[in-house]
Short mmCIF file of C-alpha atoms in Angstrom, two decimals:
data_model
loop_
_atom_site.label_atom_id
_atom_site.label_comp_id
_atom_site.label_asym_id
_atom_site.label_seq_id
_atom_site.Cartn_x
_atom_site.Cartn_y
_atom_site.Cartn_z
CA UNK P 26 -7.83 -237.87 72.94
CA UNK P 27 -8.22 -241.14 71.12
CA UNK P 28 -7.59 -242.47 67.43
CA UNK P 29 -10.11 -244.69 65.65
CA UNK P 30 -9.44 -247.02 62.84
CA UNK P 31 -11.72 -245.77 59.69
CA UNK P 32 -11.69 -249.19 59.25
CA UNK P 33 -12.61 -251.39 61.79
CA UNK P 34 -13.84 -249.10 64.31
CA UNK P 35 -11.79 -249.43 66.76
CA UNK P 36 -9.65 -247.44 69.10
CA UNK P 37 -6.00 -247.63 67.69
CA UNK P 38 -3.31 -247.41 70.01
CA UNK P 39 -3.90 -246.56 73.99
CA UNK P 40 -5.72 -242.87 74.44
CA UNK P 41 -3.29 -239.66 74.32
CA UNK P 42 -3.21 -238.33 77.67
CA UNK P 43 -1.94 -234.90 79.21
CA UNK P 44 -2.30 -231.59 80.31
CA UNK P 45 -5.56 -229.90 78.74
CA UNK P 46 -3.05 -226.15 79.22
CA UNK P 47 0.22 -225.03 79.22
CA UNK P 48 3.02 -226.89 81.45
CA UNK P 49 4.13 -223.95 83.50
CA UNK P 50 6.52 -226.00 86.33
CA UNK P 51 8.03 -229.63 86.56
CA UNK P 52 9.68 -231.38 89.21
CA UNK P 53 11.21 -234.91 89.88
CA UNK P 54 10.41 -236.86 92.86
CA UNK P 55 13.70 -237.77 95.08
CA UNK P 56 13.80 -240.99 93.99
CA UNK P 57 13.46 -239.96 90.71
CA UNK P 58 10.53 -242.35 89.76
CA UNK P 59 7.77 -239.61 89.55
CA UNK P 60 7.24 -236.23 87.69
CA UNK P 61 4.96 -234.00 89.20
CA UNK P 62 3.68 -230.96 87.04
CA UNK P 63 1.52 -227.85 87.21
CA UNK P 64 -0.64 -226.47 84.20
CA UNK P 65 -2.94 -223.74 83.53
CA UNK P 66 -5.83 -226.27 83.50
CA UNK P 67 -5.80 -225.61 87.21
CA UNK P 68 -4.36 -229.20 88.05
CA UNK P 69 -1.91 -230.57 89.67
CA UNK P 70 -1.00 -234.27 88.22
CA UNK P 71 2.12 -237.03 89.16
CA UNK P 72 3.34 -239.35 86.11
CA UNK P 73 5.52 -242.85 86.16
CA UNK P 74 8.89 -241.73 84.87
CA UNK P 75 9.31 -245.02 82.67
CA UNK P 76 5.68 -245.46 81.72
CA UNK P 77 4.88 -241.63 80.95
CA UNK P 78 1.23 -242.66 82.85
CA UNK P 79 -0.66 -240.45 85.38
CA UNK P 80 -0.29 -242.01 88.63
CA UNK P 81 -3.37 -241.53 90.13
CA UNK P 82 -5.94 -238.67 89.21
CA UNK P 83 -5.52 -235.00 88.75
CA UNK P 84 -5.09 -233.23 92.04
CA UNK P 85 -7.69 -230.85 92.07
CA UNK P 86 -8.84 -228.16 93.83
CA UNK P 87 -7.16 -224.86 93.28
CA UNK P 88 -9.65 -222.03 91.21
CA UNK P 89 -6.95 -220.87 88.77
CA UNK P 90 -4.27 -222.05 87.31
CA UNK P 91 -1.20 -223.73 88.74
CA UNK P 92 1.92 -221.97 88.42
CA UNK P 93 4.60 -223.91 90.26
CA UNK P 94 5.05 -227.38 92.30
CA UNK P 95 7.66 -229.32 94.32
CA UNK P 96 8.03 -232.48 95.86
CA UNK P 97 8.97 -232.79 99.83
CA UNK P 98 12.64 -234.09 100.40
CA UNK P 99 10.73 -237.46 101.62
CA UNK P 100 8.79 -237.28 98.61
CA UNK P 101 5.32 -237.64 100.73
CA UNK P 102 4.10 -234.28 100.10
CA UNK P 103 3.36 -232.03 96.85
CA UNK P 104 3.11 -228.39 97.22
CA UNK P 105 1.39 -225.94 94.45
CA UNK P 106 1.31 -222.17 94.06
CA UNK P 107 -1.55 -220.77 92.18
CA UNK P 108 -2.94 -217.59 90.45
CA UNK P 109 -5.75 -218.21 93.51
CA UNK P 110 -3.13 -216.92 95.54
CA UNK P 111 -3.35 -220.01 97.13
CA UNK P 112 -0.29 -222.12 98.41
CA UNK P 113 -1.99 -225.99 98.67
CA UNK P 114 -0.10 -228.97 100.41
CA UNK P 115 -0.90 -232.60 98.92
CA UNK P 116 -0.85 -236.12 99.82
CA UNK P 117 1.26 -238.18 97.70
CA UNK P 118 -0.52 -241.50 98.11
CA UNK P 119 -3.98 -240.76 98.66
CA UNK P 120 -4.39 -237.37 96.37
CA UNK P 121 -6.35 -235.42 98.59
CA UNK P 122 -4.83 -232.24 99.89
CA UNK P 123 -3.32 -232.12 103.24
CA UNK P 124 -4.86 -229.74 105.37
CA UNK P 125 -6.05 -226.38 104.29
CA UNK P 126 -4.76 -223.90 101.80
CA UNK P 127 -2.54 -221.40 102.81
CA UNK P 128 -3.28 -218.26 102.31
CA UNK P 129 -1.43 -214.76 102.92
CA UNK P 130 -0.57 -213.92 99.72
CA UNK P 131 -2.50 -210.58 98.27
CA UNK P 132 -1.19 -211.71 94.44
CA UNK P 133 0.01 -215.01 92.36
CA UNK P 134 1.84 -217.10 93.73
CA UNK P 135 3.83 -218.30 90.93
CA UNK P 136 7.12 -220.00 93.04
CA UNK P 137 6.62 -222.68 95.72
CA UNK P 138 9.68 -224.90 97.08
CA UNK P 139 10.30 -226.99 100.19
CA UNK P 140 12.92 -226.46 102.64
CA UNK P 141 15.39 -229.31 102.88
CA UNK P 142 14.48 -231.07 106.38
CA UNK P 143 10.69 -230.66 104.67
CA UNK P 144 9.49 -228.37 108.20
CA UNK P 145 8.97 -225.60 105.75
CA UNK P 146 7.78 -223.96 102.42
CA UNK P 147 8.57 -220.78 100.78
CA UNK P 148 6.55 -218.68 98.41
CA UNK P 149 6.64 -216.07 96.23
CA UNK P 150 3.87 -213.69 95.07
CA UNK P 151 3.07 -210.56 93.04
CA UNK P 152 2.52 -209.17 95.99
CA UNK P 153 6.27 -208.38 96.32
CA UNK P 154 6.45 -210.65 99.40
CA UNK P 155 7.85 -214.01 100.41
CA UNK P 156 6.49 -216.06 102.75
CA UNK P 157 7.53 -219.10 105.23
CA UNK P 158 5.12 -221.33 105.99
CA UNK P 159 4.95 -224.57 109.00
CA UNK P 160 4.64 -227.64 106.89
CA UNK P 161 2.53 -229.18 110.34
CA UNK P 162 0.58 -225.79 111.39
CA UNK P 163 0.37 -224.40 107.76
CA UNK P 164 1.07 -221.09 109.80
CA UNK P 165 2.75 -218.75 108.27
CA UNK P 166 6.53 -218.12 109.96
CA UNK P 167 7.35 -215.21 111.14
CA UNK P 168 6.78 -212.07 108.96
CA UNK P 169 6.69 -212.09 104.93
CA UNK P 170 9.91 -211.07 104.06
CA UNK P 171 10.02 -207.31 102.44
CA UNK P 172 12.47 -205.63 100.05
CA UNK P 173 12.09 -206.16 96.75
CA UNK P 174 10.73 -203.38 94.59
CA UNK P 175 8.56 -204.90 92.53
CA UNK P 176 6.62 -208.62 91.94
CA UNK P 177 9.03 -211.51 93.13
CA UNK P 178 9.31 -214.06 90.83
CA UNK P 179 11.38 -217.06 91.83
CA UNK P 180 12.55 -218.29 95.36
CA UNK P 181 14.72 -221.10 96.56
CA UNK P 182 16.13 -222.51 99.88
CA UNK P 183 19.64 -223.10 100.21
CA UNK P 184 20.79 -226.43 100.73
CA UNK P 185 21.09 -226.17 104.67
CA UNK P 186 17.88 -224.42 104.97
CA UNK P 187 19.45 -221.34 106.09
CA UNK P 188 19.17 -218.95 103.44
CA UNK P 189 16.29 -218.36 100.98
CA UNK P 190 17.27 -216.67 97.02
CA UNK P 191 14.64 -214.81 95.25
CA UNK P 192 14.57 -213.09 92.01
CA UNK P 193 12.35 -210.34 91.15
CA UNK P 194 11.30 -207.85 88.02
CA UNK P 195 12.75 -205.02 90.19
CA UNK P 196 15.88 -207.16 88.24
CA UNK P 197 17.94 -208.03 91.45
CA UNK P 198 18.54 -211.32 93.29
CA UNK P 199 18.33 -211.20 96.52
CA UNK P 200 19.65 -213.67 99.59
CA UNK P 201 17.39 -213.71 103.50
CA UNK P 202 18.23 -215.28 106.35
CA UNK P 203 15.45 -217.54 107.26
CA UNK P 204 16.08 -217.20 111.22
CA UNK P 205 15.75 -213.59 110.91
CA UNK P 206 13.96 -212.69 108.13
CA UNK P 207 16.51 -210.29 106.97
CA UNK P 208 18.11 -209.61 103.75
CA UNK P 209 21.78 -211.34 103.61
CA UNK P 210 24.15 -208.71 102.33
CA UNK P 211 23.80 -206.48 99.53
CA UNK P 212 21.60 -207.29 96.44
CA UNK P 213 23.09 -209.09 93.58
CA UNK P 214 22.84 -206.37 90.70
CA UNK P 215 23.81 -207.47 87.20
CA UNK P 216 20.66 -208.17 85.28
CA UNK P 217 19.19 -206.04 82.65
CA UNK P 218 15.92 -207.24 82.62
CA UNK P 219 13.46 -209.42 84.85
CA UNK P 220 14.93 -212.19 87.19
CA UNK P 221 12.26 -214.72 86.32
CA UNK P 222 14.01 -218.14 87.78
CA UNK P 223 16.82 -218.63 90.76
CA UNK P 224 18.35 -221.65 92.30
CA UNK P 225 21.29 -222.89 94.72
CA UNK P 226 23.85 -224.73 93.62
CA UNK P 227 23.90 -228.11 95.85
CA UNK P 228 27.41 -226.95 97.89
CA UNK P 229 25.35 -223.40 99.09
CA UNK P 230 28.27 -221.35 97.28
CA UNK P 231 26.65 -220.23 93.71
CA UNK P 232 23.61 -219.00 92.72
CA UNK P 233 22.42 -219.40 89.26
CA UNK P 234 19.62 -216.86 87.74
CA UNK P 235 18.21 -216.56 83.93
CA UNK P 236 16.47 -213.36 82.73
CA UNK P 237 14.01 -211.97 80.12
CA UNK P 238 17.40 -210.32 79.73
CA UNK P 239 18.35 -213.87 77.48
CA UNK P 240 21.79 -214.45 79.85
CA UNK P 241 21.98 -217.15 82.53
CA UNK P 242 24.56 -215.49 85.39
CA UNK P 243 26.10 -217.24 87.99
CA UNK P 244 26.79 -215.66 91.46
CA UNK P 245 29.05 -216.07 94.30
CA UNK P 246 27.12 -216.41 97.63
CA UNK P 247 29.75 -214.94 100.04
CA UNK P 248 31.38 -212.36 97.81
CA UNK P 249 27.71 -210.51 95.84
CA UNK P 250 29.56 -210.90 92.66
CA UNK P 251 28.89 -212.59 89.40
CA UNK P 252 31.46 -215.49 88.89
CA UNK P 253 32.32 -215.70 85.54
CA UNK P 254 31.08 -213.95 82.65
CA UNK P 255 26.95 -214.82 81.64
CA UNK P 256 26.09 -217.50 79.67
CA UNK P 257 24.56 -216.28 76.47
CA UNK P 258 23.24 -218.04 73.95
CA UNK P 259 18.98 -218.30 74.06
CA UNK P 260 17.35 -215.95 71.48
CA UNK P 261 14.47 -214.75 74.23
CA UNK P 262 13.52 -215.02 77.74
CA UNK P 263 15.57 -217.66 80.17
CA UNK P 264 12.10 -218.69 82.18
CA UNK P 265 13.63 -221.79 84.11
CA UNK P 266 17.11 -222.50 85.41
CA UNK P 267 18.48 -225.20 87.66
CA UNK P 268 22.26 -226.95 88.83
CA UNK P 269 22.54 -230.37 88.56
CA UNK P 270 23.09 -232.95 91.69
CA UNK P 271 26.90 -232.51 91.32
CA UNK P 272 27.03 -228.80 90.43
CA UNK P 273 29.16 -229.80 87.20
CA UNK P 274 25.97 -228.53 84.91
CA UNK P 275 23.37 -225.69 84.73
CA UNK P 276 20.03 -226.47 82.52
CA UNK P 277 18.13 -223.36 81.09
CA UNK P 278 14.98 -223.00 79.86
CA UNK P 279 13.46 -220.32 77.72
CA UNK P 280 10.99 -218.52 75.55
CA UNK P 281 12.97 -219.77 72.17
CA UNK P 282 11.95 -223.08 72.83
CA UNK P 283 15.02 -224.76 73.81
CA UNK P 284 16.90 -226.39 76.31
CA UNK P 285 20.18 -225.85 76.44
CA UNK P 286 23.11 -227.31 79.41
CA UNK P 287 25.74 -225.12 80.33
CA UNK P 288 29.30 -226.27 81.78
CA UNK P 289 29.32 -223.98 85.03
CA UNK P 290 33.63 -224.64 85.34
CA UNK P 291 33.95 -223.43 81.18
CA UNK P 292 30.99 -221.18 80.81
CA UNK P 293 30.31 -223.25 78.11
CA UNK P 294 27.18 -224.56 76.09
CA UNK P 295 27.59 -228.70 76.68
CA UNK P 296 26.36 -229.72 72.93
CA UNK P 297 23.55 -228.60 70.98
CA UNK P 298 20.21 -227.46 72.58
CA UNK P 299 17.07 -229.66 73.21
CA UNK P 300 15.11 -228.96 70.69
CA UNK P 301 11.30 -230.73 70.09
CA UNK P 302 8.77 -227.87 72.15
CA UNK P 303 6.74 -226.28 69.99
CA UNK P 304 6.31 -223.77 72.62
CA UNK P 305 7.55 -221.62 75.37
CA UNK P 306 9.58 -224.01 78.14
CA UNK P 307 8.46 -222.50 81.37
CA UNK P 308 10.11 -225.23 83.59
CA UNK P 309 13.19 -227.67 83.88
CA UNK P 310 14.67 -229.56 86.23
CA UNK P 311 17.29 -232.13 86.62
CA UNK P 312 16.73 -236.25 88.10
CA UNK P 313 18.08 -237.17 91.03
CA UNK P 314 21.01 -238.96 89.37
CA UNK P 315 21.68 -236.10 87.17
CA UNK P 316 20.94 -238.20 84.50
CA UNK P 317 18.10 -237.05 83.08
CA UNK P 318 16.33 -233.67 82.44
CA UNK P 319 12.58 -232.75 82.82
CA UNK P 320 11.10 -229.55 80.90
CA UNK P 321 7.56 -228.58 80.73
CA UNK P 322 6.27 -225.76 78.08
CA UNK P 323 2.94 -224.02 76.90
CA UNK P 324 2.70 -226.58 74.01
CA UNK P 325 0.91 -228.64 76.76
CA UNK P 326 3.43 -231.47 76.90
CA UNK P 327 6.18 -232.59 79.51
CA UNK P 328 9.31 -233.92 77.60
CA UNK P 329 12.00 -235.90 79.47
CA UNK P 330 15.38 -236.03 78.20
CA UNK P 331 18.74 -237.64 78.64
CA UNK P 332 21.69 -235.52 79.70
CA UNK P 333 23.74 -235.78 76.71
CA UNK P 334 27.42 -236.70 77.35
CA UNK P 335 30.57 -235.44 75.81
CA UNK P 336 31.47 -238.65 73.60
CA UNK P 337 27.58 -238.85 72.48
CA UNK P 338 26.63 -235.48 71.29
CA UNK P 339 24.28 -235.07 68.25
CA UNK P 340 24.72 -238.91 67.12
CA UNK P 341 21.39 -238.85 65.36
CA UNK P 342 21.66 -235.65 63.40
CA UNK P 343 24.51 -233.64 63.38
CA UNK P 344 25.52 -230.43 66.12
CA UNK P 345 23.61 -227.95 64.32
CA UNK P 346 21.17 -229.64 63.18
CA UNK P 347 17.75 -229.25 64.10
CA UNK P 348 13.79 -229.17 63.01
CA UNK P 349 12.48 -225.95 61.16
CA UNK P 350 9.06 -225.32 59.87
CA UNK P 351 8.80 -228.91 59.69
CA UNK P 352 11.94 -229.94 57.87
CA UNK P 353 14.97 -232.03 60.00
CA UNK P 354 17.91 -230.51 58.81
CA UNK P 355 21.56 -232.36 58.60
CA UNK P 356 25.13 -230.93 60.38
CA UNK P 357 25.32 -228.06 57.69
CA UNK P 358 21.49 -227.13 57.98
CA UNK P 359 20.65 -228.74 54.38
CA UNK P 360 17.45 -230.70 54.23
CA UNK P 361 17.19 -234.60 55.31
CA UNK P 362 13.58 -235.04 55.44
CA UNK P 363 10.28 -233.22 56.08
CA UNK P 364 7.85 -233.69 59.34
CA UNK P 365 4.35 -233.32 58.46
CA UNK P 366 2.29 -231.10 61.00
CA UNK P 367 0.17 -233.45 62.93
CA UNK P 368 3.11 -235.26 63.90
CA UNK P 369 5.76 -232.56 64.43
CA UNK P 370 4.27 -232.12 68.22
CA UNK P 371 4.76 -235.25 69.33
CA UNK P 372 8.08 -235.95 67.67
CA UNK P 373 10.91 -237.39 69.70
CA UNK P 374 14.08 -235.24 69.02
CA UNK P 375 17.61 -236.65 70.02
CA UNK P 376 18.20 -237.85 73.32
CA UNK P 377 14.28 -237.23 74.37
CA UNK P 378 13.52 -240.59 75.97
CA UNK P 379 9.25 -240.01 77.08
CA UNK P 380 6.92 -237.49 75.98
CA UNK P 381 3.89 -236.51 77.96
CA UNK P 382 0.99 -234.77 75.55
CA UNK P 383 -2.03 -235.56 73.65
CA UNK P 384 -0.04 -235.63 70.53
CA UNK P 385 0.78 -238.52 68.66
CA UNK P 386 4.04 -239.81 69.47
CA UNK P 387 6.57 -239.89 66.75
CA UNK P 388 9.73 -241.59 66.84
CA UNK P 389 12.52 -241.77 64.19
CA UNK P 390 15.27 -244.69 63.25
CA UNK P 391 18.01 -242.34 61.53
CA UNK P 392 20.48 -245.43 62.12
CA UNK P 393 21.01 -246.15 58.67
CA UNK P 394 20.10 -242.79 57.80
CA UNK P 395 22.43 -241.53 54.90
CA UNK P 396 22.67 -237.89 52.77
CA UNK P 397 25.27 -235.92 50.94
CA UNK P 398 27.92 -238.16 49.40
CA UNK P 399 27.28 -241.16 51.30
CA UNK P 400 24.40 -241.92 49.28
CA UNK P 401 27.41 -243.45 47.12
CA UNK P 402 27.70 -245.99 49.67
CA UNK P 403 24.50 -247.07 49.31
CA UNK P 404 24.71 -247.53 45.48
CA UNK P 405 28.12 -249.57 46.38
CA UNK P 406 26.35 -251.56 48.79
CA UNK P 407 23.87 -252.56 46.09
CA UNK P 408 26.43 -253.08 43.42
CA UNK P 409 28.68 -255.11 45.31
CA UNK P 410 25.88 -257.40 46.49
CA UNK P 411 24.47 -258.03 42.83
CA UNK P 412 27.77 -259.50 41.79
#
């Protein structure tokens, strides 16, 4: 997309470039430099974390869209899951894919990650199954592991490589052993609803899951059990979850279209949600450094925000404040200023630092931003400077 001045004729600005579909998965690259993302328009494309620029072009080549990607722990490879029931390996540097698709899967494959010493992939599929694939043969490894009762939805090595989670609409999360290819103790029962997204924590000893239930649950590997209460607070669907490189934070992300960061030692929301999607946020992810959160939604865009921090929460507009049918509303949800609609896309809410979309990118100074009764300031300020 590109903007032309009436005027003059010429372009104004540098062209707005993105996905041409919905953002269904996001991941960092290990040194945190690179996003990579998947999106219905059946790409695969990597972007400069300070820039917000592809790097390189579009990794094509899957027939359908793509519904999940991950970089290798050595950050040379990219791997994709698609609704081709394809699972496709890609070269970092050059673009190309790596050898040829895998293929197994009798469904979607809509959850791909890499094992930590990189020698393997799992996958997921409506087929009910998940697989284990060679990284070198792209063989599959040993037999797909069977149990769940219905479409798997989410999967995720542990952080030896020894253990695989997977979450499933039969509403169970479920823990293999990836020598054997047998379940690991019971299945971890709690959820009323779909187990759309599952993760490790980075010590091996929690699981977190969300849920079209709307709760975020945390589980204790060894015991089965839930550890703590669930996190509640998202108005629909929790469609992405993930633990932060310290294990001190959970990030959710769900069919409201929020963000919100969860204290796993409290239980706790950590300070208001994320809010600037205009859609459904199918994918988040934390940086390396733990610094920095990545979420990619169906409004076609890829947001990156900072992790807000205890002493910094909601400097620019209040806790509860937030943007609603186009108006930005102050700490006790009255009316600062209104948003019109061909910028409210691209707008850059509180601690968002890029934005990836072919919207035009909006960002506000609120720093000497006044409302209520400090508008008497301001008439001071002038009074006591025109004496």
């Amino acid at each position: 997309m590109r903007i032309w001045d009436v005027e003059t004729g010429k372009q104004h600005g540098p062209s707005l470039e993105g996905h041409d579909g919905y953002v269904s998965s996001v991941a960092f690259s290990p040194d945190g430099r690179r996003i990579v993302s998947g999106s219905d328009d059946y790409t695969v494309r990597i972007w400069d974390v300070e820039t917000g620029k592809q790097h390189g072009p579009s990794l094509e080549g899957h027939d359908y869209l793509v519904q999940s990607v991950a970089f290798s722990p050595d950050g040379r490879w990219i791997v994709s899951g698609s609704d081709d029931y394809t699972v496709r390996i890609w070269d970092v540097q050059t673009g190309k894919q790596h050898g040829p698709s895998l293929k197994g899967h009798d469904g979607a494959v809509h959850s791909v990650a890499f094992s930590p010493d990189g020698r393997w992939i799992v996958s997921r599929s409506n087929d009910k199954t998940v697989r284990i694939w060679d990284v070198e043969t792209g063989k599959q490894h040993g037999p797909s592991l069977e149990g769940h009762n219905d479409r798997v939805l989410s999967v995720a090595f542990s952080p030896d490589g020894r253990r695989i989670v997977s979450g499933s609409s039969d509403k169970t999360v479920r823990i293999w052993d990836v020598e054997t290819g047998q379940q690991h103790g019971p299945s971890l029962e709690g959820h009323n609803g779909w187990v759309l997204s599952v993760a490790f924590s980075p010590d091996g000893r929690r699981i977190v899951s969300g849920s079209d239930d709307e709760t975020v649950r945390i589980w204790d590997v060894e015991t089965g059990q839930q550890h703590r209460p669930s996190l509640e607070g998202h108005d629909n669907w929790v469609l992405s979850v993930a633990f932060s490189p310290d294990g001190r934070w959970i990030v959710s992300g769900s069919h409201d279209k929020t963000v919100r960061i969860w204290d796993v030692e409290t239980g706790q929301q950590h300070g208001s949600s994320l809010e600037g999607h205009d859609g459904s946020v199918w994918s988040v992810a934390f940086s390396p450094d733990g610094r920095r959160i990545v979420s990619g939604s169906d409004d076609n865009t890829v947001r990156i925000w900072d992790l807000p921090h205890a002493n910094s929460l909601d400097m620019s507009f209040g806790e509860r404040s937030r943007m609603f049918d186009g108006w930005i509303r102050g700490p006790n949800s009255e009316r600062l200023f209104w948003v019109a609609p061909h910028l409210q896309r691209g707008l850059f809410p509180p601690f968002q630092t890029l934005f990836i979309g072919r919207y035009i990118q909006t960002r506000l100074d609120v720093s000497k931003l006044v409302h209520g009764e400090a508008w008497m300031s301001v008439r001071g300020d002038r009074t006591e400077g025109s004496t």
